PDB file of C-alpha atoms in Angstrom:
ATOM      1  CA  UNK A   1     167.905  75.949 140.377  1.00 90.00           C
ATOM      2  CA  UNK A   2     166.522  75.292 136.536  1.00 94.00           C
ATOM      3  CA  UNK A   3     165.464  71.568 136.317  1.00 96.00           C
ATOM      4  CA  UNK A   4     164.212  69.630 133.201  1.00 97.00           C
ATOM      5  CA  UNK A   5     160.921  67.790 133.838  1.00 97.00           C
ATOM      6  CA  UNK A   6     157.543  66.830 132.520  1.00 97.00           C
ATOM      7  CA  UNK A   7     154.544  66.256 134.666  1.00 97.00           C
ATOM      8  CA  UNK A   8     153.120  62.969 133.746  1.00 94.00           C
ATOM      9  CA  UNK A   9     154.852  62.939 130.427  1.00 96.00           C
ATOM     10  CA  UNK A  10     153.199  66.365 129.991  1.00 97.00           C
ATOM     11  CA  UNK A  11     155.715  69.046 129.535  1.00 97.00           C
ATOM     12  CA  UNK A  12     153.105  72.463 129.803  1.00 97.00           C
ATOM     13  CA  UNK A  13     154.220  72.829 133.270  1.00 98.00           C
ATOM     14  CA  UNK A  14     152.714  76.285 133.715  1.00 98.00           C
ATOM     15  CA  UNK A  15     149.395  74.948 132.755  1.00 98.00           C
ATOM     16  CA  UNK A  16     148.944  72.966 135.427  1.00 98.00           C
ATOM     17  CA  UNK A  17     151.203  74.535 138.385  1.00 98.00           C
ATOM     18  CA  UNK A  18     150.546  78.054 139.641  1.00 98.00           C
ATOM     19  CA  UNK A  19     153.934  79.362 141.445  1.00 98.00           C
ATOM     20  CA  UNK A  20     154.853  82.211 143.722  1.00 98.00           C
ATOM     21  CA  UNK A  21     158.031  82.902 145.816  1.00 97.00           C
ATOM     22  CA  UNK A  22     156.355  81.268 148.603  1.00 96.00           C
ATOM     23  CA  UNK A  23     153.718  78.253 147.650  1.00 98.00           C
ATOM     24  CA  UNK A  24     152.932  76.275 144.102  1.00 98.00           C
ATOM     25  CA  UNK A  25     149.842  75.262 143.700  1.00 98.00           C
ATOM     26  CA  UNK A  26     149.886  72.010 141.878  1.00 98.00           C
ATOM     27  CA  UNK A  27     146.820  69.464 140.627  1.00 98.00           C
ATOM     28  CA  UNK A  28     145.930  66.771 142.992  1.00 98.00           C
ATOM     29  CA  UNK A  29     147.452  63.978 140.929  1.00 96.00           C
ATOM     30  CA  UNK A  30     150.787  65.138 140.699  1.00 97.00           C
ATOM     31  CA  UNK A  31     153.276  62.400 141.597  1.00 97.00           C
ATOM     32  CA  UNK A  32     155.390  62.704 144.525  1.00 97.00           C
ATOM     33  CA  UNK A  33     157.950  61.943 142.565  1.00 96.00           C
ATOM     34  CA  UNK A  34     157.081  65.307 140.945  1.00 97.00           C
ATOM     35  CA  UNK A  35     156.431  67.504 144.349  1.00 97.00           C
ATOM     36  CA  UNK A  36     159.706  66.700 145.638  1.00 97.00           C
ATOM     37  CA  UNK A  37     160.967  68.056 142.722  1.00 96.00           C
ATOM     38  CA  UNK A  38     159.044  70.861 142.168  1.00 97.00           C
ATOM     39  CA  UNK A  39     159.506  71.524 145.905  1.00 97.00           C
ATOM     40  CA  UNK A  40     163.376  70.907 145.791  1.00 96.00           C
ATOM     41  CA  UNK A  41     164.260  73.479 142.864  1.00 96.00           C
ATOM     42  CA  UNK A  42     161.552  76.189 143.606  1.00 98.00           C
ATOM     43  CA  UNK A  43     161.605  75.730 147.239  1.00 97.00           C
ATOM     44  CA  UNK A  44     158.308  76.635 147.913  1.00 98.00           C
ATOM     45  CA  UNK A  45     155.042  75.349 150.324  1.00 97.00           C
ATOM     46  CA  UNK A  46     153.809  72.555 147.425  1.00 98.00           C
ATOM     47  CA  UNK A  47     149.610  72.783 148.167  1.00 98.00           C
ATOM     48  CA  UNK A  48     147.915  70.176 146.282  1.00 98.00           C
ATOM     49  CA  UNK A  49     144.274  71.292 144.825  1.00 98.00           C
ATOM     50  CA  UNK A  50     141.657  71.601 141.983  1.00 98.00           C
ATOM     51  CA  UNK A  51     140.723  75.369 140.726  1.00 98.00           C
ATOM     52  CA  UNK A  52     136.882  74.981 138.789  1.00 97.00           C
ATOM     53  CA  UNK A  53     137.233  71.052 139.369  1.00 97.00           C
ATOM     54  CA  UNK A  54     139.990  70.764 136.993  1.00 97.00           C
ATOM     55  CA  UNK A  55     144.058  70.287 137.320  1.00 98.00           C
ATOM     56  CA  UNK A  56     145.016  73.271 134.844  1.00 98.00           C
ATOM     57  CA  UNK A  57     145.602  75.556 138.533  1.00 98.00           C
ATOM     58  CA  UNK A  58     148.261  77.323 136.150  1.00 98.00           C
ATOM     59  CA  UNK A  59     145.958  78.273 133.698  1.00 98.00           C
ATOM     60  CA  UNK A  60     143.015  79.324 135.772  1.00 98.00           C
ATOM     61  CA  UNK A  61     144.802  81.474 138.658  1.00 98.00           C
ATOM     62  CA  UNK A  62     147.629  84.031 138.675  1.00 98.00           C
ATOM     63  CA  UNK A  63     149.475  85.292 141.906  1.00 98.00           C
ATOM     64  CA  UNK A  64     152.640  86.725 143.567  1.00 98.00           C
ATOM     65  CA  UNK A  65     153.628  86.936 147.407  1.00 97.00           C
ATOM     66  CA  UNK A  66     150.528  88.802 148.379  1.00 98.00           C
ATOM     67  CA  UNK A  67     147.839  86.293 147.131  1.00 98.00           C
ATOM     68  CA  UNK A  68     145.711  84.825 144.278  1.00 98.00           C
ATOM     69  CA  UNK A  69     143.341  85.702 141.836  1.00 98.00           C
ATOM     70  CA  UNK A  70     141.421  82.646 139.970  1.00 98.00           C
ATOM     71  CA  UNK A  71     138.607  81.962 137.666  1.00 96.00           C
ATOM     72  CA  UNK A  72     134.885  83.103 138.095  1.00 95.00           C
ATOM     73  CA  UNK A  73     134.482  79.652 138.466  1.00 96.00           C
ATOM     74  CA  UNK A  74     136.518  78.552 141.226  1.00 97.00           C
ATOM     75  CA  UNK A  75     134.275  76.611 143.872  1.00 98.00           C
ATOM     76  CA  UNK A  76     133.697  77.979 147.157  1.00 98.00           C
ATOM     77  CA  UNK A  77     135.317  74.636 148.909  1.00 98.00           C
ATOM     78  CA  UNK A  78     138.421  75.337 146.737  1.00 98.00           C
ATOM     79  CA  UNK A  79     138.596  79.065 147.544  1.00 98.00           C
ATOM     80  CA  UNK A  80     137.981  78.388 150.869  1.00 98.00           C
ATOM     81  CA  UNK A  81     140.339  75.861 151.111  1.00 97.00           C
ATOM     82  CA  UNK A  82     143.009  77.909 149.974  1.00 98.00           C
ATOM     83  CA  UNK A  83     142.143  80.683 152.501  1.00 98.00           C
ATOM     84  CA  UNK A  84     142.326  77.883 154.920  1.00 98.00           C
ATOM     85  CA  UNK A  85     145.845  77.416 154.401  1.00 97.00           C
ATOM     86  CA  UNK A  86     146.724  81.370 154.465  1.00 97.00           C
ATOM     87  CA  UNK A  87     146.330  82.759 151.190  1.00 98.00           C
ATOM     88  CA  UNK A  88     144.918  85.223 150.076  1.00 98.00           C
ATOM     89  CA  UNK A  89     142.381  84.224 147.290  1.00 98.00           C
ATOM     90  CA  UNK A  90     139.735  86.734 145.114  1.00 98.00           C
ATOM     91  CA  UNK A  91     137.732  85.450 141.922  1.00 98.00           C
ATOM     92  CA  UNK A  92     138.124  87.502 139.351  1.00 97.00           C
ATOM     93  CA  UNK A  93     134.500  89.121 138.282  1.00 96.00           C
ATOM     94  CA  UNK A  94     135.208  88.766 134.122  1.00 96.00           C
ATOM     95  CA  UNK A  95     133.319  86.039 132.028  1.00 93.00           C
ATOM     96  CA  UNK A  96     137.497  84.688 131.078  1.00 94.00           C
ATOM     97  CA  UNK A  97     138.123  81.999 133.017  1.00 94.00           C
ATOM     98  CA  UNK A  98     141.941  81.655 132.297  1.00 97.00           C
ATOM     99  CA  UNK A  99     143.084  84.025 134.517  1.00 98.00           C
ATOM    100  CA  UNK A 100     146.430  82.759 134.515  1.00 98.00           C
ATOM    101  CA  UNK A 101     146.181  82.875 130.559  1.00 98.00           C
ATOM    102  CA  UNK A 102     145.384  86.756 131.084  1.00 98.00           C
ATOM    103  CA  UNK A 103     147.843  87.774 133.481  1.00 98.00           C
ATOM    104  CA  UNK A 104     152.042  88.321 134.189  1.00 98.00           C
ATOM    105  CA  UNK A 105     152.464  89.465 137.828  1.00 98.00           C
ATOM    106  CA  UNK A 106     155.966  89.309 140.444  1.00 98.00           C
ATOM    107  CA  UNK A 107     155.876  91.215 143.822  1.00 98.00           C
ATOM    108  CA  UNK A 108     156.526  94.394 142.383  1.00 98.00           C
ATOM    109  CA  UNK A 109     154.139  94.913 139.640  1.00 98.00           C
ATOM    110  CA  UNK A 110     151.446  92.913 137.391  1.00 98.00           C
ATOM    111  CA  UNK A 111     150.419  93.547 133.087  1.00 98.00           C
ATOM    112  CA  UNK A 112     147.004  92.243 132.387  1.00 98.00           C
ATOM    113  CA  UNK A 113     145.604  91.585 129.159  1.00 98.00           C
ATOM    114  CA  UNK A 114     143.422  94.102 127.251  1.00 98.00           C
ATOM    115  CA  UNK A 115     140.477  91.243 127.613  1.00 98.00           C
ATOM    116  CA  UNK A 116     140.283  92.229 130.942  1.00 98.00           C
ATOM    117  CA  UNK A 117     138.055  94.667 132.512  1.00 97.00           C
ATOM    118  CA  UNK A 118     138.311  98.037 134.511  1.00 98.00           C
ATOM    119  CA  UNK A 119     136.601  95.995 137.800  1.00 98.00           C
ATOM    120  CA  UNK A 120     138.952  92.803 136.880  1.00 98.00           C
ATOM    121  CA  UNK A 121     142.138  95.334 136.682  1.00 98.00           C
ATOM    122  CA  UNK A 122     141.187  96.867 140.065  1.00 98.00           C
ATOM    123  CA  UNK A 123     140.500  93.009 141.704  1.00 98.00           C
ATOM    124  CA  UNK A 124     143.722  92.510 140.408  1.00 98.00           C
ATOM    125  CA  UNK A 125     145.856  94.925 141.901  1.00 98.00           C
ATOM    126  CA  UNK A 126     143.551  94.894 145.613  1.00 98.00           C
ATOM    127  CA  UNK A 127     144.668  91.325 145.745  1.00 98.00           C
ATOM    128  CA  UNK A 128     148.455  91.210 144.555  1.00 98.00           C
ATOM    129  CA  UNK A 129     148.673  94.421 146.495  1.00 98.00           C
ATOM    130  CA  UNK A 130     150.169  95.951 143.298  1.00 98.00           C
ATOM    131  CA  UNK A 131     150.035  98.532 140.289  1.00 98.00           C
ATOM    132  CA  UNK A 132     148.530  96.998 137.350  1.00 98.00           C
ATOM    133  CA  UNK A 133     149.585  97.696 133.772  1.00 98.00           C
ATOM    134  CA  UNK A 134     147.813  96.711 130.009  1.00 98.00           C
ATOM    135  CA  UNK A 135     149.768  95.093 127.828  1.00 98.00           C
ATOM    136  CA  UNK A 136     150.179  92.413 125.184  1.00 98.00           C
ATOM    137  CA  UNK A 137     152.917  89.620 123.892  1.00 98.00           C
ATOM    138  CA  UNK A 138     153.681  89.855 120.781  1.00 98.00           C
ATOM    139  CA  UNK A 139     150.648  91.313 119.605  1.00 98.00           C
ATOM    140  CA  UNK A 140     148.592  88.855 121.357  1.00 98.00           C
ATOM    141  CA  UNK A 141     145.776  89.287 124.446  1.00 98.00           C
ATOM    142  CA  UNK A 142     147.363  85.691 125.977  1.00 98.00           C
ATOM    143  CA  UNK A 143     150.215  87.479 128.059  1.00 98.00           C
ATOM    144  CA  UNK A 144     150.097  84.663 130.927  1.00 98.00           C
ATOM    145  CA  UNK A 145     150.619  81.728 128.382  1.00 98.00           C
ATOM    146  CA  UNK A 146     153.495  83.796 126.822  1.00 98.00           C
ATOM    147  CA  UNK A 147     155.832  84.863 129.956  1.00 98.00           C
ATOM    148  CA  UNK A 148     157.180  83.823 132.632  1.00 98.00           C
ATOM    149  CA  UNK A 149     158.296  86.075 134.978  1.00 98.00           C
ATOM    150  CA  UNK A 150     159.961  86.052 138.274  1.00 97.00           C
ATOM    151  CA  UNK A 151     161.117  89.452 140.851  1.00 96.00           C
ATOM    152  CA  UNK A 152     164.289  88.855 139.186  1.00 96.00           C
ATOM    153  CA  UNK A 153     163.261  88.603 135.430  1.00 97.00           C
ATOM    154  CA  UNK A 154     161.242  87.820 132.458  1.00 98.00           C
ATOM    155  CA  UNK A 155     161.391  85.552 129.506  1.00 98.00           C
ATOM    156  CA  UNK A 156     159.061  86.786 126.988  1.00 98.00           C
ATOM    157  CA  UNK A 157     157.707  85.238 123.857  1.00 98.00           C
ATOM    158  CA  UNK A 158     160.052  85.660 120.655  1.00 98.00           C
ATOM    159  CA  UNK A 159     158.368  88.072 118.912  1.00 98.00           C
ATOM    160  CA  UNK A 160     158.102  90.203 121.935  1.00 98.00           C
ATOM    161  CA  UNK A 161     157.975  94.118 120.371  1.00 98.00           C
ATOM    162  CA  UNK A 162     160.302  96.592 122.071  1.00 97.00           C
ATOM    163  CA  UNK A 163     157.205  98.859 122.886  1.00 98.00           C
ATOM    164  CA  UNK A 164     155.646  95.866 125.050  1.00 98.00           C
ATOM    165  CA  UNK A 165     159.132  95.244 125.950  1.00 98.00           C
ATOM    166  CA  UNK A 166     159.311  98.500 127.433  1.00 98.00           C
ATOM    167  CA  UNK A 167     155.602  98.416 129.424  1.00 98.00           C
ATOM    168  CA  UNK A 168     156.375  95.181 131.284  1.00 98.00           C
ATOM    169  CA  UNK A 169     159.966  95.626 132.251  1.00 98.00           C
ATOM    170  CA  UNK A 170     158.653  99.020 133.746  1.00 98.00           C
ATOM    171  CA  UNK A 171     155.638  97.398 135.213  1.00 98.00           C
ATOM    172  CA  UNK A 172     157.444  95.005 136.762  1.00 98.00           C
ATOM    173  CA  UNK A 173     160.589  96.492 138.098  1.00 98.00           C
ATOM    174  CA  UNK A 174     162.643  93.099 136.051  1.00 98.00           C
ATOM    175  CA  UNK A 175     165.337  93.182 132.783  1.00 97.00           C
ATOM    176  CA  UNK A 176     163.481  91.490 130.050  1.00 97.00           C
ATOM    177  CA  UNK A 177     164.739  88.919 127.144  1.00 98.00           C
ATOM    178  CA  UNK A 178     162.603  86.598 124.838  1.00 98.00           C
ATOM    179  CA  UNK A 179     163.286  82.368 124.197  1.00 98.00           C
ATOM    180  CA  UNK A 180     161.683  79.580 123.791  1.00 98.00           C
ATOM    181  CA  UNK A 181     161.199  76.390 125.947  1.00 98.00           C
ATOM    182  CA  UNK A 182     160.954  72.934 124.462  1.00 97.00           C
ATOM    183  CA  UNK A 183     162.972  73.226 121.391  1.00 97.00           C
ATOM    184  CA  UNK A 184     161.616  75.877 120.279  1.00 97.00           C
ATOM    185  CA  UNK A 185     157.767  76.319 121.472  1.00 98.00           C
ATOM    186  CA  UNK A 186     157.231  79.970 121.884  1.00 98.00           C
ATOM    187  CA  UNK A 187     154.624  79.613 124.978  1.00 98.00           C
ATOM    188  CA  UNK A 188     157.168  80.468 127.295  1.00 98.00           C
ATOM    189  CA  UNK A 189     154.751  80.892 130.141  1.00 98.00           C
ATOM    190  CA  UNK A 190     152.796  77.624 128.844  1.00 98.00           C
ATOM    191  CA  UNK A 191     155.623  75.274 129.351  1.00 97.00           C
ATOM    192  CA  UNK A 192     157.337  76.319 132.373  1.00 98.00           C
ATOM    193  CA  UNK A 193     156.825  77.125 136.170  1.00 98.00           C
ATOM    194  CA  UNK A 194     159.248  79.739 137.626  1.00 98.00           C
ATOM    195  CA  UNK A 195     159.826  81.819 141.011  1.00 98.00           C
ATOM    196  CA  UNK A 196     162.918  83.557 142.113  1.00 97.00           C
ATOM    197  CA  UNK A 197     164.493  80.674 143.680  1.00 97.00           C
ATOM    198  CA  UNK A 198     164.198  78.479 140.102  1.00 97.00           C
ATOM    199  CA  UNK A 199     162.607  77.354 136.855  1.00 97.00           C
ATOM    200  CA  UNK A 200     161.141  73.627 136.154  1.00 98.00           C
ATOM    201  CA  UNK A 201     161.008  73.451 131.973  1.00 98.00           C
ATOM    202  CA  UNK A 202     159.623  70.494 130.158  1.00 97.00           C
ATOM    203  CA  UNK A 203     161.939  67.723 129.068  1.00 97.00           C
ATOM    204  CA  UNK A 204     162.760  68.806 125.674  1.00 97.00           C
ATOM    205  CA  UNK A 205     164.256  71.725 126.570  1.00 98.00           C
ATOM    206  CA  UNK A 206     167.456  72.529 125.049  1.00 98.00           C
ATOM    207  CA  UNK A 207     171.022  73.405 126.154  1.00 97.00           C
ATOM    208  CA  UNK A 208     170.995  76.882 124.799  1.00 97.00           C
ATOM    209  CA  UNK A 209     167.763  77.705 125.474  1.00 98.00           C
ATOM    210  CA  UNK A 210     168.947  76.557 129.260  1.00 97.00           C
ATOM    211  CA  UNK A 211     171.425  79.157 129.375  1.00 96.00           C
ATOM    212  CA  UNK A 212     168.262  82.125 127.519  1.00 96.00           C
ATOM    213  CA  UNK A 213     166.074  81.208 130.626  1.00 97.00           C
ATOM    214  CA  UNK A 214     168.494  81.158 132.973  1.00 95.00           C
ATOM    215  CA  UNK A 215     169.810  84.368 132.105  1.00 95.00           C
ATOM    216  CA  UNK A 216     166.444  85.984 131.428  1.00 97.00           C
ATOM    217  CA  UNK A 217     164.855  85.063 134.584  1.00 96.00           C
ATOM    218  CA  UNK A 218     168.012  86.424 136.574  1.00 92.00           C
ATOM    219  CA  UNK A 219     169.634  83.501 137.575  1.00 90.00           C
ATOM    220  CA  UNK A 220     173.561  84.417 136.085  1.00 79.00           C
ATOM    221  CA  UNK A 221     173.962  87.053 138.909  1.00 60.00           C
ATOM    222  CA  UNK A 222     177.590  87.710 139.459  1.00 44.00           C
TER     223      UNK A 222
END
């Protein structure tokens, strides 16, 4: 299911929500309103928590079906609070907190940005239990905040080059396409939260970019 909504009149949805196929992790705050939502078109466990004491869980953690990785600065009551409720969760050991910035991952592969390090690669791929690739978006180190990606697709940032093209649709077993979210804001990962089941986009965005997403991300099977 793709759904048009904004969380609190903010529409940089994958800023604040960190999604896999199975659980979202979404900031304390969020309305109920909002959960059941979220909940209803991703159809996933909705866990409510902070990551470093703030609400931007999208921008600080990345994961897939296997577990988490999150900022150096995750508190141990939030790490272990997650672990509580069955995840697997790692910090990663680089000085960049925005791992979610840093990072594209599904089930079958990951791409990290060349910010990382060799020991934040390796964390990486112990955790999501998966082969880890280097790559950027359109020339830039902020692959998270420029993709969203799904084990059924990607939507990449417009100016995507067919070399990193190439790199992430092999590291990550998916067809890739580029678009934009929000009438045309090119932060594709940014402004949306997406799993296999569905896509939540911020209010603005369009018909035809709709239809981009919904066919990038694998959703106009058959």
């Amino acid at each position: 299911m793709i759904r048009r909504i904004n969380l609190s009149g903010n529409p940089n949805l994958g800023v604040y929500i960190s999604v896999t196929d199975s659980v979202a992790l979404i900031p304390v705050n969020a309305s109920p309103k909002f959960e059941d939502a979220l909940r209803e078109a991703l159809e996933v466990e909705v866990l409510r928590t902070s990551l470093s004491g703030s609400s931007l869980n999208g921008a600080l953690s990345a994961g897939n079906s296997n577990g988490f990785v999150v900022s150096n600065q995750a508190m141990d009551r939030e790490v272990e609070a997650l672990m509580a409720a069955g995840l697997e969760v790692t910090r990663i050991p680089d000085r960049f907190t925005a791992v979610g910035n840093l990072v594209l991952a599904n089930d079958n592969g990951a791409v990290a940005s060349p910010l990382l390090s060799e020991d934040a690669l390796n964390v990486i791929g112990d955790v999501l239990e998966v082969d880890v690739k280097v790559s950027t978006v359109a020339g830039l180190n902020i692959i998270g905040s420029l993709g969203a990606v799904t084990s059924r697709g990607a939507l990449l940032h417009p100016h995507t080059s067919e070399d990193e093209m190439r790199v992430i649709e092999g590291a990550l077993g998916v067809e890739a396409d580029v678009g934009t979210v929000n009438h045309g804001v090119a932060l594709v990962g940014a402004c949306s939260a997406a799993n296999s089941n569905g896509v939540l986009v911020g209010e603005e965005t369009t018909g035809p970019e709709l239809a981009r997403i919904e066919e990038a991300l694998g959703f106009l099977e058959g």
